[in-house]
Short mmCIF file of C-alpha atoms in Angstrom, two decimals:
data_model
loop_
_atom_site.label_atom_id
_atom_site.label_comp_id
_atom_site.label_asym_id
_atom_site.label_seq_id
_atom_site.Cartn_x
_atom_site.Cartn_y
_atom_site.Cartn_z
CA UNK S 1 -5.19 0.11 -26.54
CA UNK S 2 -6.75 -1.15 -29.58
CA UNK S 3 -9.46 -3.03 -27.99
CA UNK S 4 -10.24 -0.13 -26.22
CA UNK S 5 -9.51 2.72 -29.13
CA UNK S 6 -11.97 0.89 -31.52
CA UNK S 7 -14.54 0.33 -28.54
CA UNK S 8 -14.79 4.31 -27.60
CA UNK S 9 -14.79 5.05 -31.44
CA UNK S 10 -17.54 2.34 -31.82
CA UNK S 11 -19.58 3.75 -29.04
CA UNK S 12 -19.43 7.63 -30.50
CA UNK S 13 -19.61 6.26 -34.69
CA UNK S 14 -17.15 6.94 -36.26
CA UNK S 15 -17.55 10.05 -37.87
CA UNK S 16 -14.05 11.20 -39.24
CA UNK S 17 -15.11 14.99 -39.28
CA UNK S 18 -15.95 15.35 -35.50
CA UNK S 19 -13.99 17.27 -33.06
CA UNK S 20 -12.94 14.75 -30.57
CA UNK S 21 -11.47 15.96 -26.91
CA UNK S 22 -9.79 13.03 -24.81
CA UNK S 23 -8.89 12.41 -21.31
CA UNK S 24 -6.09 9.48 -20.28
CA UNK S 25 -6.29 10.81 -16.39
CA UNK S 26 -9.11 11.93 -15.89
CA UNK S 27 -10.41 12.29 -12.05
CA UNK S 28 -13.16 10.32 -10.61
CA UNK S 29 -14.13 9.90 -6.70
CA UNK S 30 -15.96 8.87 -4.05
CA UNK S 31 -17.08 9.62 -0.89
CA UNK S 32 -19.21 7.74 1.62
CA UNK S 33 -20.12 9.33 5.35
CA UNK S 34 -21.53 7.26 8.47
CA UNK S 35 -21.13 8.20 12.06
CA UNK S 36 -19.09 5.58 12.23
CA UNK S 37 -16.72 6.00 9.12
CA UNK S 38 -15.76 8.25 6.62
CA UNK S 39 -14.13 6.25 3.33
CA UNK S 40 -12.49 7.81 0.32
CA UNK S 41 -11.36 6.84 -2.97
CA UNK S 42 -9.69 8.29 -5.46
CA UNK S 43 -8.82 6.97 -9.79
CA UNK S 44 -6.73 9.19 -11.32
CA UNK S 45 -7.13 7.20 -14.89
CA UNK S 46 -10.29 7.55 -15.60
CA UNK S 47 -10.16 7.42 -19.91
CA UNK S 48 -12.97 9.66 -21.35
CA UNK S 49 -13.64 10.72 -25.26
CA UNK S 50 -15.84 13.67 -25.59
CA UNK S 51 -17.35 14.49 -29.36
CA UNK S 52 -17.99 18.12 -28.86
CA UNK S 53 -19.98 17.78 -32.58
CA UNK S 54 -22.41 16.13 -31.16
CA UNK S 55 -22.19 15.84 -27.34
CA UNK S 56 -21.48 12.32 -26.62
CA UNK S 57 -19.48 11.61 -23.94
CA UNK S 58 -17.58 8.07 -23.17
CA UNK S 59 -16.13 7.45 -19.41
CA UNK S 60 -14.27 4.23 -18.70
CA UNK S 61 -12.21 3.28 -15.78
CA UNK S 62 -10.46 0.25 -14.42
CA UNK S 63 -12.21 -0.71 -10.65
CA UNK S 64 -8.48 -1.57 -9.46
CA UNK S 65 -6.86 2.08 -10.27
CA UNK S 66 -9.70 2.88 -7.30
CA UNK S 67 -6.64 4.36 -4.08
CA UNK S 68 -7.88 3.54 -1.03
CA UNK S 69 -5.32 4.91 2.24
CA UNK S 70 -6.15 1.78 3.92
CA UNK S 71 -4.93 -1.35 2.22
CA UNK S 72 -7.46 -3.58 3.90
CA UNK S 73 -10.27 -1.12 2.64
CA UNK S 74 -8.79 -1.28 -0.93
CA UNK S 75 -8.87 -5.18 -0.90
CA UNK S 76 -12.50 -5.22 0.59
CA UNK S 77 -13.84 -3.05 -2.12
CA UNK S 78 -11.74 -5.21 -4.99
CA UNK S 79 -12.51 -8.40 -3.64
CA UNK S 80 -16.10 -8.34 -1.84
CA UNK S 81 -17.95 -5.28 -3.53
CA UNK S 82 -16.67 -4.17 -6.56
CA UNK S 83 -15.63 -7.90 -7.38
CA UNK S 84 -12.96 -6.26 -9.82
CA UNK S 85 -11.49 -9.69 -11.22
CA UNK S 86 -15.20 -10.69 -12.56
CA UNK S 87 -16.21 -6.75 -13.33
CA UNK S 88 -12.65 -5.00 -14.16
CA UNK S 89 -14.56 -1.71 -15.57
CA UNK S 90 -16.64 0.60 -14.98
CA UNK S 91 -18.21 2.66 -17.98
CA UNK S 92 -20.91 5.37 -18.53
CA UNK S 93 -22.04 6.01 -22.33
CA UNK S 94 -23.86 8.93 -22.82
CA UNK S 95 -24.69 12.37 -24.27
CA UNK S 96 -24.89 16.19 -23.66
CA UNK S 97 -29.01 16.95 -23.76
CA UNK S 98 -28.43 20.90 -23.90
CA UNK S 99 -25.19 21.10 -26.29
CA UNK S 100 -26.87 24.49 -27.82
CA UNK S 101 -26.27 25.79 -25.20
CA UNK S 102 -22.69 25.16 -24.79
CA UNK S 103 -20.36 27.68 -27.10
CA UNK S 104 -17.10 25.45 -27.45
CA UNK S 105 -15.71 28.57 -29.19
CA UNK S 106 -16.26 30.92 -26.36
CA UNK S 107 -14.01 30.20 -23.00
CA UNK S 108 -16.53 29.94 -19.98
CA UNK S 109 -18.17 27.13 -18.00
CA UNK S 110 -21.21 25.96 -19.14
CA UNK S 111 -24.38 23.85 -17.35
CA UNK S 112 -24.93 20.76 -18.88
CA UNK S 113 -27.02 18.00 -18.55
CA UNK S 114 -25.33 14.75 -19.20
CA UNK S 115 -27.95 11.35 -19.84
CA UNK S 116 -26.65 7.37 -20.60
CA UNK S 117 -26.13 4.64 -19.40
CA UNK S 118 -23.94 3.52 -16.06
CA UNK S 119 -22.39 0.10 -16.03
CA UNK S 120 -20.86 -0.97 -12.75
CA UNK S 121 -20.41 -4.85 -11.11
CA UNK S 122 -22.49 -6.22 -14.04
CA UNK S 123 -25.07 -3.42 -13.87
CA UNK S 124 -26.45 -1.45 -16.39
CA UNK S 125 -28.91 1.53 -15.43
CA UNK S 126 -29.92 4.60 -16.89
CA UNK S 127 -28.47 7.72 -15.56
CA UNK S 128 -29.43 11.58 -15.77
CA UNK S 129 -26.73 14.10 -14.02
CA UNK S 130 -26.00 17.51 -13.94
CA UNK S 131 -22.82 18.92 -14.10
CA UNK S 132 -20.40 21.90 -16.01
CA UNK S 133 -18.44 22.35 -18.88
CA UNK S 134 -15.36 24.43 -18.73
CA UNK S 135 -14.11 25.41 -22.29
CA UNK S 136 -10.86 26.95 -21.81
CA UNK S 137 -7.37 27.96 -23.84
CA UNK S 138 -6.15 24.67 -24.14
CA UNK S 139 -9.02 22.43 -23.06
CA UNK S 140 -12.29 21.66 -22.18
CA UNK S 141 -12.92 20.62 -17.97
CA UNK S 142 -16.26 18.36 -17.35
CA UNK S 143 -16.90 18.09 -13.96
CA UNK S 144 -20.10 16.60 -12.15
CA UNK S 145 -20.91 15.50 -8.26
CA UNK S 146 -23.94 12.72 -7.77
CA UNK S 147 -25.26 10.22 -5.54
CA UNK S 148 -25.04 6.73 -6.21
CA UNK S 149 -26.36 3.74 -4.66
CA UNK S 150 -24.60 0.78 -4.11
CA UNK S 151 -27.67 -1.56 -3.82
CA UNK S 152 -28.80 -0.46 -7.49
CA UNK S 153 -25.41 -1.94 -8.85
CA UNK S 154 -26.27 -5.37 -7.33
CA UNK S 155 -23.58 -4.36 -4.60
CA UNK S 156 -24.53 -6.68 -1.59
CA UNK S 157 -23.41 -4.73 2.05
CA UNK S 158 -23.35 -7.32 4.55
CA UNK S 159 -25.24 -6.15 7.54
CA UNK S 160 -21.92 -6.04 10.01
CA UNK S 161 -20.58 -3.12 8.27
CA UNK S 162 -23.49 -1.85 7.35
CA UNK S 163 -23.61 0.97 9.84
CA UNK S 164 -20.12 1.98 8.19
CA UNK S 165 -20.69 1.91 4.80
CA UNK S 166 -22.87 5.31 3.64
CA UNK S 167 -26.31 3.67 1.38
CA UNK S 168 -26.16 6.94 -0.56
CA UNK S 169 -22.01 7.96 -1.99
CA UNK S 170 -21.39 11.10 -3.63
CA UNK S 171 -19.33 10.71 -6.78
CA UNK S 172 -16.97 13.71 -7.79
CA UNK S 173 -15.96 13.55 -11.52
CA UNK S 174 -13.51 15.89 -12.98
CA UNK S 175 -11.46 15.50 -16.51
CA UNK S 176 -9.27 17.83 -18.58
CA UNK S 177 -9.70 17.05 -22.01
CA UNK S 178 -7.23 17.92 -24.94
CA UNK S 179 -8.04 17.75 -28.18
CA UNK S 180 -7.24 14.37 -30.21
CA UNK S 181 -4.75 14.70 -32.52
CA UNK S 182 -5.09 12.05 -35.05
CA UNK C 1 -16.22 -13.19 47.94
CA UNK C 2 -17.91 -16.43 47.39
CA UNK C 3 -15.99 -18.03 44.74
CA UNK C 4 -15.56 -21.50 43.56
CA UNK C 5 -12.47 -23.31 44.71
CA UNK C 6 -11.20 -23.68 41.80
CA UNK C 7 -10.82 -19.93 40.84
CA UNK C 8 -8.35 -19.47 43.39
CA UNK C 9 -6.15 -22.28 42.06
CA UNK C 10 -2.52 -21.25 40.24
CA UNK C 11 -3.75 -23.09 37.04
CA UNK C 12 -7.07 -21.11 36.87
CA UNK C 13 -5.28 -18.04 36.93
CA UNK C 14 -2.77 -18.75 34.50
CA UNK C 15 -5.26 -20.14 32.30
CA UNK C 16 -6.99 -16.47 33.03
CA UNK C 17 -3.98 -14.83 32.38
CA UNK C 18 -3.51 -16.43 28.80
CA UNK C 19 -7.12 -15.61 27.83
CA UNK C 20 -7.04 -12.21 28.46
CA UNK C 21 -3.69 -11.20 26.85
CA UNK C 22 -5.24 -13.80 23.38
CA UNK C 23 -8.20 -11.29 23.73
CA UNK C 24 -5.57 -8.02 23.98
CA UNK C 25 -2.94 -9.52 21.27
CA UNK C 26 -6.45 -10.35 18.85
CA UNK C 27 -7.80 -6.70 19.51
CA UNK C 28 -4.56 -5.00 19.06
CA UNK C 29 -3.73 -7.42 15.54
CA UNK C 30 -7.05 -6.13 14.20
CA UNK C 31 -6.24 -2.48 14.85
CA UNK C 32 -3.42 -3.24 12.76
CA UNK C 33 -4.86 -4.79 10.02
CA UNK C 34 -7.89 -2.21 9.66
CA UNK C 35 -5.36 0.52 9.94
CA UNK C 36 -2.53 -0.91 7.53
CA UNK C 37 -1.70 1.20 4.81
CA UNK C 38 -0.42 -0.31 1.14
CA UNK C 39 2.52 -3.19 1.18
CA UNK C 40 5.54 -0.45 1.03
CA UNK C 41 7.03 -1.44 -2.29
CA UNK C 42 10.20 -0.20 -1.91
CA UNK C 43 10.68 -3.25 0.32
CA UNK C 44 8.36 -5.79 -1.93
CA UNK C 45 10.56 -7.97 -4.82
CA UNK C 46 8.95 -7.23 -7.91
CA UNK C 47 7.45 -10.23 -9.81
CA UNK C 48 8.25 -9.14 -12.85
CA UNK C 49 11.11 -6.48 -14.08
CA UNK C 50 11.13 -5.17 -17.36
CA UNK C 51 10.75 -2.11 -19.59
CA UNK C 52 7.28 -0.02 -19.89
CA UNK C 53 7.94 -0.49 -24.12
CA UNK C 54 8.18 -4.34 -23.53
CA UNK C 55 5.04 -4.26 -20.78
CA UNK C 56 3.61 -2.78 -23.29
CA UNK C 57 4.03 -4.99 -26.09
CA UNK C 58 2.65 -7.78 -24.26
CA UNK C 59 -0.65 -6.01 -23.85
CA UNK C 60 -0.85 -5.27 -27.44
CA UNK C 61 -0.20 -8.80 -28.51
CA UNK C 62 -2.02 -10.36 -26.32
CA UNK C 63 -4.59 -8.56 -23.84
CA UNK C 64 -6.08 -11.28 -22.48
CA UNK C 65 -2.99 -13.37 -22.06
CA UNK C 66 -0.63 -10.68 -20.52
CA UNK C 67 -4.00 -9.42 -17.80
CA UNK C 68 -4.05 -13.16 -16.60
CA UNK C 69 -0.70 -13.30 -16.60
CA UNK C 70 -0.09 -9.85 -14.27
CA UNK C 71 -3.04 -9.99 -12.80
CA UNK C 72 -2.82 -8.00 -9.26
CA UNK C 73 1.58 -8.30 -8.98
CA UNK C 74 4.06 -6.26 -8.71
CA UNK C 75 5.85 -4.71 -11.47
CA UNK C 76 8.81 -2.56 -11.76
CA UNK C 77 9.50 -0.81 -15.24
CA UNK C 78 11.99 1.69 -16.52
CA UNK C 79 10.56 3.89 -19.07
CA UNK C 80 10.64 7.59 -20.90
CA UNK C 81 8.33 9.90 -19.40
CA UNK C 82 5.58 11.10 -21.70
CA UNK C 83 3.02 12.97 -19.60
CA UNK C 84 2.87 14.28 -16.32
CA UNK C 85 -0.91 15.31 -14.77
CA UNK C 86 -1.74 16.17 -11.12
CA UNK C 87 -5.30 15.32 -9.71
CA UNK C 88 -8.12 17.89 -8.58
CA UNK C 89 -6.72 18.31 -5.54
CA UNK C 90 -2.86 17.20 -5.97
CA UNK C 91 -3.49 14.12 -3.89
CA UNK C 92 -2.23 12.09 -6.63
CA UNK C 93 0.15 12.50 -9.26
CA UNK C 94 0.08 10.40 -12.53
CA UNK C 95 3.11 9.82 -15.29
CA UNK C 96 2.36 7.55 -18.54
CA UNK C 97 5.80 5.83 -19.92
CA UNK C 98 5.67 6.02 -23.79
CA UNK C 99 8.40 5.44 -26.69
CA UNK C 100 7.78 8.74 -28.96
CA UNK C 101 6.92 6.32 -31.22
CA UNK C 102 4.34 4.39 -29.63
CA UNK C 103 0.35 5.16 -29.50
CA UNK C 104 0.23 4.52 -26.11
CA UNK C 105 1.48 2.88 -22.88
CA UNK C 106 2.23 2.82 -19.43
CA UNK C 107 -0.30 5.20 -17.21
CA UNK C 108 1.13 4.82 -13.66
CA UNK C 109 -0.78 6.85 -10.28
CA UNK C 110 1.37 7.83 -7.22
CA UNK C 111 -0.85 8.17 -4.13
CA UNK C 112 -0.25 10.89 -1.53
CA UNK C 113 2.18 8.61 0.87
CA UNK C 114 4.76 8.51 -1.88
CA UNK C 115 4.13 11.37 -4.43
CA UNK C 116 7.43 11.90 -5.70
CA UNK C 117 9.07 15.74 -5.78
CA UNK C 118 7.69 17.21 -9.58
CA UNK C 119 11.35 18.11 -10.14
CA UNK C 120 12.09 14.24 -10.14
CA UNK C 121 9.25 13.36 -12.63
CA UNK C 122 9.81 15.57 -16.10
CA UNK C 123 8.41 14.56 -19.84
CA UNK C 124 11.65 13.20 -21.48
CA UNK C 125 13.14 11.70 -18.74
CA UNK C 126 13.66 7.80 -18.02
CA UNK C 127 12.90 6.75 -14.59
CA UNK C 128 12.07 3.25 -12.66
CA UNK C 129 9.22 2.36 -10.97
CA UNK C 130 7.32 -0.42 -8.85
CA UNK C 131 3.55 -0.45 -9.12
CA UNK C 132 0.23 -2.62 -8.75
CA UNK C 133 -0.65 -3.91 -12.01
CA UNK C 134 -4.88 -2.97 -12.63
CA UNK C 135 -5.68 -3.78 -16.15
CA UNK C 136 -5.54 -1.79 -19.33
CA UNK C 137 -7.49 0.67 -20.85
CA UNK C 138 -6.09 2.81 -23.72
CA UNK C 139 -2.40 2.34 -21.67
CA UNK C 140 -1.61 -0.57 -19.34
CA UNK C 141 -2.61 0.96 -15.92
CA UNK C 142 -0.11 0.55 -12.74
CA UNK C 143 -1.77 1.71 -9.25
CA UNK C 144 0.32 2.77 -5.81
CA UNK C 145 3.40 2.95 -7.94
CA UNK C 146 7.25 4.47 -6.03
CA UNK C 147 9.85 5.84 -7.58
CA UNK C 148 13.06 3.92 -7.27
CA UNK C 149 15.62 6.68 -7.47
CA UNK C 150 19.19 6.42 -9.53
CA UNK C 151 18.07 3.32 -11.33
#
């Protein structure tokens, strides 16, 4: 928790005045779609820091909390894709481009347009995505849905289950802040 | 028909026979396989019993130590429950374990097989669970978890 406290805080500065929103189960998905197969996986503890003072946004989940229904399809993507013991996490650093015109003050949901960096299996890209802000009562709600390659993570699909596994997933992403209280 | 001799012998056919039912028995075993779903741990022996506080401890003293040493078993912990959140779509339910006096600690995900009833799983409560140990973030992280009830 340390480790992992002082990373998030490293990657948004540490500036003690900011308002900072945090997620410990947070939801992130995906969803790939053949004629052959449909697979689906859900993480339900996806950790996420948002600094609403100056839009940066820190996601970071553990490959392993992935739930697969099939135990054989959960041990493929650990073991032959994701490679989880060599890349345990998955992160995206980034920042809100259009916080003006969020009003964190003002319940509502808000368009937002999210750019960083995604790190997956060793991988770092840049990434752009669109998505929403929901500021409500109690909370904020950030949720986004985009494509993602496998192939531009370095994630080798072996040509006899290649007609199973989708080239293109869609990623659903949706976390409930609360505010940090510390 | 103009067979060879030797198909109409009694060892050919036996020999037949036993092919054919490897084929069916290796067909049927991979059905199985593809469609398994996760190790029921109800039925699997922990490799490690202990309390979410001490699991927790571990982790703080030494991460890289206590990840090597967990690394993909089974764990069953008992533990006070801190928070309760449902995914999106209520597939899954999560519960982190926490002393009140801790900054953080054990974040463990029930998938939709074995979602326990909400009226078993309330903040202040102490419960026991197995689950899949998957690393640590800001709590130690425990996938495909069960409930073990009256423990």
């Amino acid at each position: 928790m340390k480790n992992i406290l002082i990373l998030l805080f490293l990657a948004l500065g540490l500036n003690l005045n900011a308002q900072k929103f945090i997620a410990k189960n947070g939801f992130a998905g995906f969803y790939s779609h053949t004629s052959m197969e449909d697979i689906k996986a859900d993480n339900n503890q996806v950790n996420s820091i948002l600094d609403t003072s100056n839009g940066e946004i820190v996601f970071l989940m553990l490959n392993k909390s992935f739930h697969f229904d099939r135990a054989l399809m959960e041990e493929h993507f650990n073991e032959n894709y994701m490679e989880s013991e060599k890349f345990p996490k998955s992160t995206f650093k980034g920042r809100i481009s259009n916080l003006s015109d969020v009003n964190f003050n003002k319940p509502g949901v808000y368009k937002v347009t999210v750019e960083g960096k995604m790190n997956m299996h060793g991988v770092e890209k840049d990434f752009t995505t669109e998505g929403t802000l929901e500021v409500q009562a109690d909370g904020i709600v950030a949720k986004a849905t985009f494509p993602i390659k496998p192939e531009d993570y370095g994630i080798a699909i072996p040509g006899i289950v290649r007609d199973k596994i989708a080239s293109e997933m869609t990623v659903n992403v949706n976390v409930k802040y609360t505010l940090m209280n510390r | 028909m103009n067979c060879p001799a030797f198909v109409k012998t009694k060892g050919f056919r036996i020999l037949a026979a036993l092919v054919l039912l490897t084929i069916v028995s290796a067909v049927i075993y991979a059905l199985y396989l593809f469609n398994l779903r996760h190790d029921d741990l109800y039925t699997v022996k922990p490799a490690f019993v202990l309390t979410a506080s001490g699991l927790y401890d571990e982790f703080e003293a030494n991460e890289a130590a206590a990840t090597a040493k967990y690394s993909s078993r089974v764990i069953e912990i008992k533990g006070t429950i801190a928070e309760v959140s449902y995914s999106p779509s209520d597939s899954t339910v999560s519960i982190i374990l926490r002393d009140s006096d801790a900054p953080a600690g054990v974040n463990c995900t029930f998938s939709t097989d074995n979602k326990p009833k909400p009226s078993l799983l309330k903040v202040g409560e102490t419960i026991t669970l197995r689950g899949e140990f998957s690393g640590m973030l800001i709590d130690v992280a425990l996938n495909n978890c069960v409930l073990l009830p009256g423990k």
